[in-house]
mmCIF file of C-alpha atoms in Angstrom:
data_model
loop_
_atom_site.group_PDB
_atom_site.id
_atom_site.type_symbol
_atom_site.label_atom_id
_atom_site.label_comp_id
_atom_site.label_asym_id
_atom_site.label_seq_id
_atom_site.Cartn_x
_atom_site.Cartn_y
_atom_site.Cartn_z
ATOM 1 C CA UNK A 195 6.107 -29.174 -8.497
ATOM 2 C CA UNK A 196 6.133 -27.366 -11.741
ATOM 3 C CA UNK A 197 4.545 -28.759 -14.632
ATOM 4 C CA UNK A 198 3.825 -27.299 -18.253
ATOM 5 C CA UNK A 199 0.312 -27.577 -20.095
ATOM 6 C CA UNK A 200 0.221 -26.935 -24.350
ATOM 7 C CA UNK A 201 -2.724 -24.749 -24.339
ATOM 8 C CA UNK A 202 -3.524 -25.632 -28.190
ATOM 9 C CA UNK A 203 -3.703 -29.345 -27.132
ATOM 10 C CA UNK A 204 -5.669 -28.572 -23.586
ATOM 11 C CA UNK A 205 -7.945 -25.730 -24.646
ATOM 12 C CA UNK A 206 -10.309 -26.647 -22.617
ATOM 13 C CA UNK A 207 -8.192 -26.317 -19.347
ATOM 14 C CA UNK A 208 -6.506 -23.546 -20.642
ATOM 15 C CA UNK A 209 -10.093 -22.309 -20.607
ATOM 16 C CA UNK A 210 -11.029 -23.744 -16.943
ATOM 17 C CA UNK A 211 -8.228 -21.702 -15.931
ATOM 18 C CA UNK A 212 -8.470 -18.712 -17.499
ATOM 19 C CA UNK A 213 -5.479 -18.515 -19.982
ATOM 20 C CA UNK A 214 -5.836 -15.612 -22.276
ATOM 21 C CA UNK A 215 -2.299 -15.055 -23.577
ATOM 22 C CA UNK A 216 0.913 -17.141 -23.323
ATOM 23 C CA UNK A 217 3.202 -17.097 -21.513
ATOM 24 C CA UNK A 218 1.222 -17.185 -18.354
ATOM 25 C CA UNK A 219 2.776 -18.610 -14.877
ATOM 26 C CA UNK A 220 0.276 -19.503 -12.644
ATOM 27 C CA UNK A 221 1.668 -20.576 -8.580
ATOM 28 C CA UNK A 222 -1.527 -22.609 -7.107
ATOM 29 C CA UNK A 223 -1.704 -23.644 -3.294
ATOM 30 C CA UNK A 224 -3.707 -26.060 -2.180
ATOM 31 C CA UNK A 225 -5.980 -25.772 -5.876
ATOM 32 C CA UNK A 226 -6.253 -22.213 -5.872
ATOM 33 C CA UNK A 227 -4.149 -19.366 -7.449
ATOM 34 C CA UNK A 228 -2.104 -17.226 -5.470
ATOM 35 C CA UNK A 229 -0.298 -15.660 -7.559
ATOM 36 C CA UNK A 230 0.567 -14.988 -11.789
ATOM 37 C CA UNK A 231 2.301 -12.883 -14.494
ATOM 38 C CA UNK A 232 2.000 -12.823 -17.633
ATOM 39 C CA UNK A 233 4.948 -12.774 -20.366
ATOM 40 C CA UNK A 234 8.564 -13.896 -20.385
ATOM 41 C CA UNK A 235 9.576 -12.116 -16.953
ATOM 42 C CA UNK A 236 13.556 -12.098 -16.066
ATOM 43 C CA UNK A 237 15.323 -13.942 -13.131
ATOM 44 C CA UNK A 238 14.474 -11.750 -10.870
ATOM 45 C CA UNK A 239 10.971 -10.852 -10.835
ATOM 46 C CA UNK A 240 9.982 -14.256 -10.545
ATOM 47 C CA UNK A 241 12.505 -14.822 -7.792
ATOM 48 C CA UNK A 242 10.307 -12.087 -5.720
ATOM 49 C CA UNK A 243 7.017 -13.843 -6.619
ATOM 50 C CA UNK A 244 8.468 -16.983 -5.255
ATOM 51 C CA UNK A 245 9.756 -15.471 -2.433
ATOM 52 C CA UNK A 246 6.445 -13.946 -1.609
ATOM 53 C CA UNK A 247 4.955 -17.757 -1.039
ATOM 54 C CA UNK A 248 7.799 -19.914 0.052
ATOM 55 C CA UNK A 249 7.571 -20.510 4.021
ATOM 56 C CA UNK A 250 10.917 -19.578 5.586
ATOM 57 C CA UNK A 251 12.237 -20.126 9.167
ATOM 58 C CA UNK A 252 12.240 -16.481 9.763
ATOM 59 C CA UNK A 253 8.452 -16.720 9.281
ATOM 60 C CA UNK A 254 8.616 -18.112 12.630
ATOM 61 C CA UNK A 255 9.849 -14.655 14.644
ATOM 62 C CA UNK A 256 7.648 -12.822 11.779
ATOM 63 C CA UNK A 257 4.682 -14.465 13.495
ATOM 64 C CA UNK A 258 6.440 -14.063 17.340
ATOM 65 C CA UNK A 259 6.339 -10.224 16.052
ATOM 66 C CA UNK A 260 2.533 -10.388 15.120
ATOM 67 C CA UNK A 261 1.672 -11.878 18.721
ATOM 68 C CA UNK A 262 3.395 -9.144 19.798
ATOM 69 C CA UNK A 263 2.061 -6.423 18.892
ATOM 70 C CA UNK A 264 -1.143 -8.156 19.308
ATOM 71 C CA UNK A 265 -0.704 -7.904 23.012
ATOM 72 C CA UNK A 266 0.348 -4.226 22.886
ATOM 73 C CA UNK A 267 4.465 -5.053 23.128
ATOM 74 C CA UNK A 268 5.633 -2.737 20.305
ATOM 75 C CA UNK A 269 9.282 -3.544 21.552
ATOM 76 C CA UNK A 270 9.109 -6.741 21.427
ATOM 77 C CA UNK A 271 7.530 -6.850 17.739
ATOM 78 C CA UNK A 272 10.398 -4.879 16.327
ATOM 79 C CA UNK A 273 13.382 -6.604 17.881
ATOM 80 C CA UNK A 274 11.795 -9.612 16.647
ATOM 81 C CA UNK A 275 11.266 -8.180 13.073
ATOM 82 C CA UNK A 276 14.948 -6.901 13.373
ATOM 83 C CA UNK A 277 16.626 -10.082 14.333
ATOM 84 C CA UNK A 278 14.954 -12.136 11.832
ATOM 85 C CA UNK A 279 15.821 -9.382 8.859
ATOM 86 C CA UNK A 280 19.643 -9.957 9.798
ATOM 87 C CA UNK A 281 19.273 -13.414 10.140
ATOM 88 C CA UNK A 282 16.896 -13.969 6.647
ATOM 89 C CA UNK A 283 17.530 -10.624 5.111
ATOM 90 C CA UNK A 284 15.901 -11.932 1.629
ATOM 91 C CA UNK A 285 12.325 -12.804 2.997
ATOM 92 C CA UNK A 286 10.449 -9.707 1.864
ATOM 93 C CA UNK A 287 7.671 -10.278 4.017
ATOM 94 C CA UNK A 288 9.681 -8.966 6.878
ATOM 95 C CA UNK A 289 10.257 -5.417 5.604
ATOM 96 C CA UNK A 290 6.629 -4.166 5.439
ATOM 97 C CA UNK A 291 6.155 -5.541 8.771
ATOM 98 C CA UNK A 292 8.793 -3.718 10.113
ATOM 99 C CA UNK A 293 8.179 -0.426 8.568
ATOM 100 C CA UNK A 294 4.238 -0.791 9.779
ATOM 101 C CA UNK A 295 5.527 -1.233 13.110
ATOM 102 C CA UNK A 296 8.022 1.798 12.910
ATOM 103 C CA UNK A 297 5.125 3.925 11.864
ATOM 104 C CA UNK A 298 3.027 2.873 14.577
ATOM 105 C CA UNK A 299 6.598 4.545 16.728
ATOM 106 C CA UNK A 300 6.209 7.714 14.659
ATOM 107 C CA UNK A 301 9.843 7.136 12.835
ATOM 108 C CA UNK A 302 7.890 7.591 9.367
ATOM 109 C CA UNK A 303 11.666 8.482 7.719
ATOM 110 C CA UNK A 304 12.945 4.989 9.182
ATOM 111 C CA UNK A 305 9.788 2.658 7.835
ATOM 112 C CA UNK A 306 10.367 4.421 4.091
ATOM 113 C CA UNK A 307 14.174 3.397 4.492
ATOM 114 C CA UNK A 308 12.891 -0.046 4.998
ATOM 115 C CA UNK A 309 10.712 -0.314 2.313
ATOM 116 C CA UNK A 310 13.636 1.319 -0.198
ATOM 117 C CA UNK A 311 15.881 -1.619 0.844
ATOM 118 C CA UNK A 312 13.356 -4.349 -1.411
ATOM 119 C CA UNK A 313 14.283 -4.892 -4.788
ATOM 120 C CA UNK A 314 12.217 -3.033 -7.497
ATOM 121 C CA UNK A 315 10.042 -4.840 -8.603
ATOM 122 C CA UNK A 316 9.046 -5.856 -4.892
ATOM 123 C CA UNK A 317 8.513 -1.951 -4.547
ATOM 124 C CA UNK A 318 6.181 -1.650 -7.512
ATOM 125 C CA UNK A 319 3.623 -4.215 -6.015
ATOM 126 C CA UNK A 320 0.515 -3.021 -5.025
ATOM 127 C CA UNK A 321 0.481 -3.541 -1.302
ATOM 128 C CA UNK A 322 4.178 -1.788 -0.717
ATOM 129 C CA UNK A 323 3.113 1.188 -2.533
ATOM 130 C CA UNK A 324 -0.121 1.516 -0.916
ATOM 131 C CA UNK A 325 1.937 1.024 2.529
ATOM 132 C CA UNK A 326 4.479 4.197 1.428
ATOM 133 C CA UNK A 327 1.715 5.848 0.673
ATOM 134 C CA UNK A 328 -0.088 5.355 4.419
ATOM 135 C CA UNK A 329 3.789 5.990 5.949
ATOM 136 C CA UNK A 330 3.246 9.781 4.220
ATOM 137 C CA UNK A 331 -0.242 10.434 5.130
ATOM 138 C CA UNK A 332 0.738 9.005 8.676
ATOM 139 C CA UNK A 333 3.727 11.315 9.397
ATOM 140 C CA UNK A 334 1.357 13.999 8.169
ATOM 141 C CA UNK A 335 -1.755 12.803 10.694
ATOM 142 C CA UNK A 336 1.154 12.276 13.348
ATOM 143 C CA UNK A 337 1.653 15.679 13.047
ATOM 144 C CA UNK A 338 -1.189 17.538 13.053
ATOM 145 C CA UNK A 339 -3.376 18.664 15.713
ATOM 146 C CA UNK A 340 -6.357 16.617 17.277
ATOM 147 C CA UNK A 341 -9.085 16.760 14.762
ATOM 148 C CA UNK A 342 -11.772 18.783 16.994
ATOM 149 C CA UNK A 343 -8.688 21.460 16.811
ATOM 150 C CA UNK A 344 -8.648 21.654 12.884
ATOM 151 C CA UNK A 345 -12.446 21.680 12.626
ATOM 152 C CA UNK A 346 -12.194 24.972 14.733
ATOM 153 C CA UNK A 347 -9.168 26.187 12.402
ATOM 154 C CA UNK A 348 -11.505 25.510 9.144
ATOM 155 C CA UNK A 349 -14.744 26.783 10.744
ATOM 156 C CA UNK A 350 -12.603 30.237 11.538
ATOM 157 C CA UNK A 351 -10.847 30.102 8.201
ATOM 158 C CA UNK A 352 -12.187 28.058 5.421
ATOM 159 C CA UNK A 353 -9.446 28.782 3.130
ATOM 160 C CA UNK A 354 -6.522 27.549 5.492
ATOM 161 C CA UNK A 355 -5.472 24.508 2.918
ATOM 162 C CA UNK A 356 -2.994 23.534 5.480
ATOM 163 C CA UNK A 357 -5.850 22.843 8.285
ATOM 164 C CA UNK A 358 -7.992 20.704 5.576
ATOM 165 C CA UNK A 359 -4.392 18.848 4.491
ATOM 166 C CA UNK A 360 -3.669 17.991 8.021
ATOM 167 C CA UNK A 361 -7.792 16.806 8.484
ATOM 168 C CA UNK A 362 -8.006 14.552 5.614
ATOM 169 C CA UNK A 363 -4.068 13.398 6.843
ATOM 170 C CA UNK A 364 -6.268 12.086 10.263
ATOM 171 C CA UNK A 365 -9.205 11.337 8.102
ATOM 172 C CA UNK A 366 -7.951 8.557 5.768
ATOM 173 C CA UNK A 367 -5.474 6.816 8.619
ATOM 174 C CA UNK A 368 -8.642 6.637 10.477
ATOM 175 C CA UNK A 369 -10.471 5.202 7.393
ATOM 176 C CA UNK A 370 -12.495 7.559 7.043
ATOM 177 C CA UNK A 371 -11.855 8.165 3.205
ATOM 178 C CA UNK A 372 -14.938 10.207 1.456
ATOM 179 C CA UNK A 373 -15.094 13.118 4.107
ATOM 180 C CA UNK A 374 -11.038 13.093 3.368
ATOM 181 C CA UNK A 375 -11.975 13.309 -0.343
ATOM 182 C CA UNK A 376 -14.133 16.464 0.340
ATOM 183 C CA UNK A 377 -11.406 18.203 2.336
ATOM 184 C CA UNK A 378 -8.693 17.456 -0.370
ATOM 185 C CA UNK A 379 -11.137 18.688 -3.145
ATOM 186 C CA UNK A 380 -12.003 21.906 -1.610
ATOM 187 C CA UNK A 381 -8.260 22.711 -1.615
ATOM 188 C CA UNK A 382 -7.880 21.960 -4.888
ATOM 189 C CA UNK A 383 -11.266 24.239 -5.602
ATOM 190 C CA UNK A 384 -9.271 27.171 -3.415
ATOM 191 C CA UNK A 385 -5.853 26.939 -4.381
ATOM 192 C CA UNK A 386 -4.124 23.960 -7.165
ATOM 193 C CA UNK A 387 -0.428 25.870 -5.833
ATOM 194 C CA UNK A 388 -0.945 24.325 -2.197
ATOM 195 C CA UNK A 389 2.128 22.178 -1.504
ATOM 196 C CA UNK A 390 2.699 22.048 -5.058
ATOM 197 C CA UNK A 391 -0.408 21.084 -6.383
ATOM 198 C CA UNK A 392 -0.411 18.357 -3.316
ATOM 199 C CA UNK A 393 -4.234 17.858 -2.989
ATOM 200 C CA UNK A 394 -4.185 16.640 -6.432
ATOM 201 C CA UNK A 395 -1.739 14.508 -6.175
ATOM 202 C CA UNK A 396 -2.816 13.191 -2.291
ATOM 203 C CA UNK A 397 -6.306 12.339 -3.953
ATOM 204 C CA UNK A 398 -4.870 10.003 -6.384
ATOM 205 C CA UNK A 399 -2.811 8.318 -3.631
ATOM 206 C CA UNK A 400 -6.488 8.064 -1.871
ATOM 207 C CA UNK A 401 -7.441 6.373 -5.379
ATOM 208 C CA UNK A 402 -4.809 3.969 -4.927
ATOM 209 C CA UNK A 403 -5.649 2.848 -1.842
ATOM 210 C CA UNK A 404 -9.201 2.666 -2.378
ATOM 211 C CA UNK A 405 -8.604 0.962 -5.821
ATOM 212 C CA UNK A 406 -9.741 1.524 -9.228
ATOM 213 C CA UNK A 407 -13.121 0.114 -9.104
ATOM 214 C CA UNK A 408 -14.298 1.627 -5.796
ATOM 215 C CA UNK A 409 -17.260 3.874 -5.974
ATOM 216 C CA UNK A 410 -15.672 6.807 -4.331
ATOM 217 C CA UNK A 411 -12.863 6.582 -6.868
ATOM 218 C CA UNK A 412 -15.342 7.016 -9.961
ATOM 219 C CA UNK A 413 -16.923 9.988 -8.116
ATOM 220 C CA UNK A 414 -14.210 12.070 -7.229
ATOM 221 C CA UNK A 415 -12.190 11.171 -10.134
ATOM 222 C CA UNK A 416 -15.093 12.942 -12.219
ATOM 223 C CA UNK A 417 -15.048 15.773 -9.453
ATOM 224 C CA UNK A 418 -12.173 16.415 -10.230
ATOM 225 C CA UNK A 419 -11.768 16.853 -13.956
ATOM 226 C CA UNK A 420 -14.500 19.125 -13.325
ATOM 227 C CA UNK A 421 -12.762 21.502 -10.883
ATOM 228 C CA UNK A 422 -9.169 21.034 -13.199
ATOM 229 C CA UNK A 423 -10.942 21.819 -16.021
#
């Protein structure tokens, strides 16, 4: 159902429910919100939010595929996820959980291919670029050695940047996201040139993932500006 409220004539459930500025689309399921935007958005962006909400039958193999790999049967999980992409190749739910599944395989290049095939403004949500974002630090982990190994490389050489790169790689894909902070801030305290300034720029990926109000993020973003500047 879609219905349209005149906030001037309804202010107070315009204020109930939070309207600040018009336009504002609000989708509600079962009385609560599940998703918004605000301001006239084309076609096509709210095509995507729809999409994001609007139970499909290839939901049904996208929840096969969770069972799945639930049980431990990666195989199973992607031809699953595969079969329902070329039967439903619209329902964007199905790409992320392919791509997390080809990362959990190690084919990191595959699960960003994936993710590229959304449409833009799918791309630009929050969740898919936190999930490019793990693909890289995961095909970075996957490649390193075992962590005990790169403890003994730092111990023997503190200023081996790679070693530190490769720790806080294991660190944050094992949750473990402060320690990975420290070991991405002392490269950038030893040398900003390291992959092209990349402890920099893997700290604010941390930040994204971790989100703008965590308490780590406030920390280490003033770290930071202090060792930049």
């Amino acid at each position: 159902m879609v219905a349209t409220v005149d906030t001037d004539k309804n202010q107070r459930l315009a204020l109930e429910h939070r309207i600040q500025s018009i336009p504002a689309v609000k989708l509600y399921k079962n009385g609560e919100v599940i998703d918004e935007f605000l301001g006239v958005q084309p076609e096509s962006v709210i095509r995507v939010l729809l999409d994001r909400h609007i139970e499909r039958e290839s939901d049904r193999q996208r929840a096969a595929a969770a069972a799945a790999l639930a049980r431990g049967d990666v195989d199973a999980a992607e031809r699953l996820l595969r079969q329902a992409l070329a039967i439903d190749p619209d329902n964007q739910r199905l790409h992320p959980d392919l791509a997390r599944v080809l990362v959990q395989r190690g084919r990191f290049e595959e699960a960003h291919e994936i993710i590229a095939d959304l449409p833009a403004p799918r791309q630009l949500d929050e969740d898919i670029r936190a999930l490019g974002i793990r693909i890289d630090f995961a095909r970075v982990a996957h490649a390193a050695p075992e962590e005990a190994m790169l403890r003994q490389l730092i111990d023997a050489d503190p200023g081996d940047c790679e070693a530190r790169y490769q720790l806080s790689a294991r660190l944050i894909m094992g949750g473990r996201f402060e320690p990975a902070l420290e070991q991405l801030m002392e490269i950038v305290r030893r040398d900003r040139k390291y992959r092209d300034d990349g402890a920099r720029k893997a700290s604010v990926d941390v930040f994204t993932l971790l989100g703008a109000q965590d308490p780590l993020v406030r920390r280490y973003r003033a770290l930071m500006s202090s060792a930049l500047y």
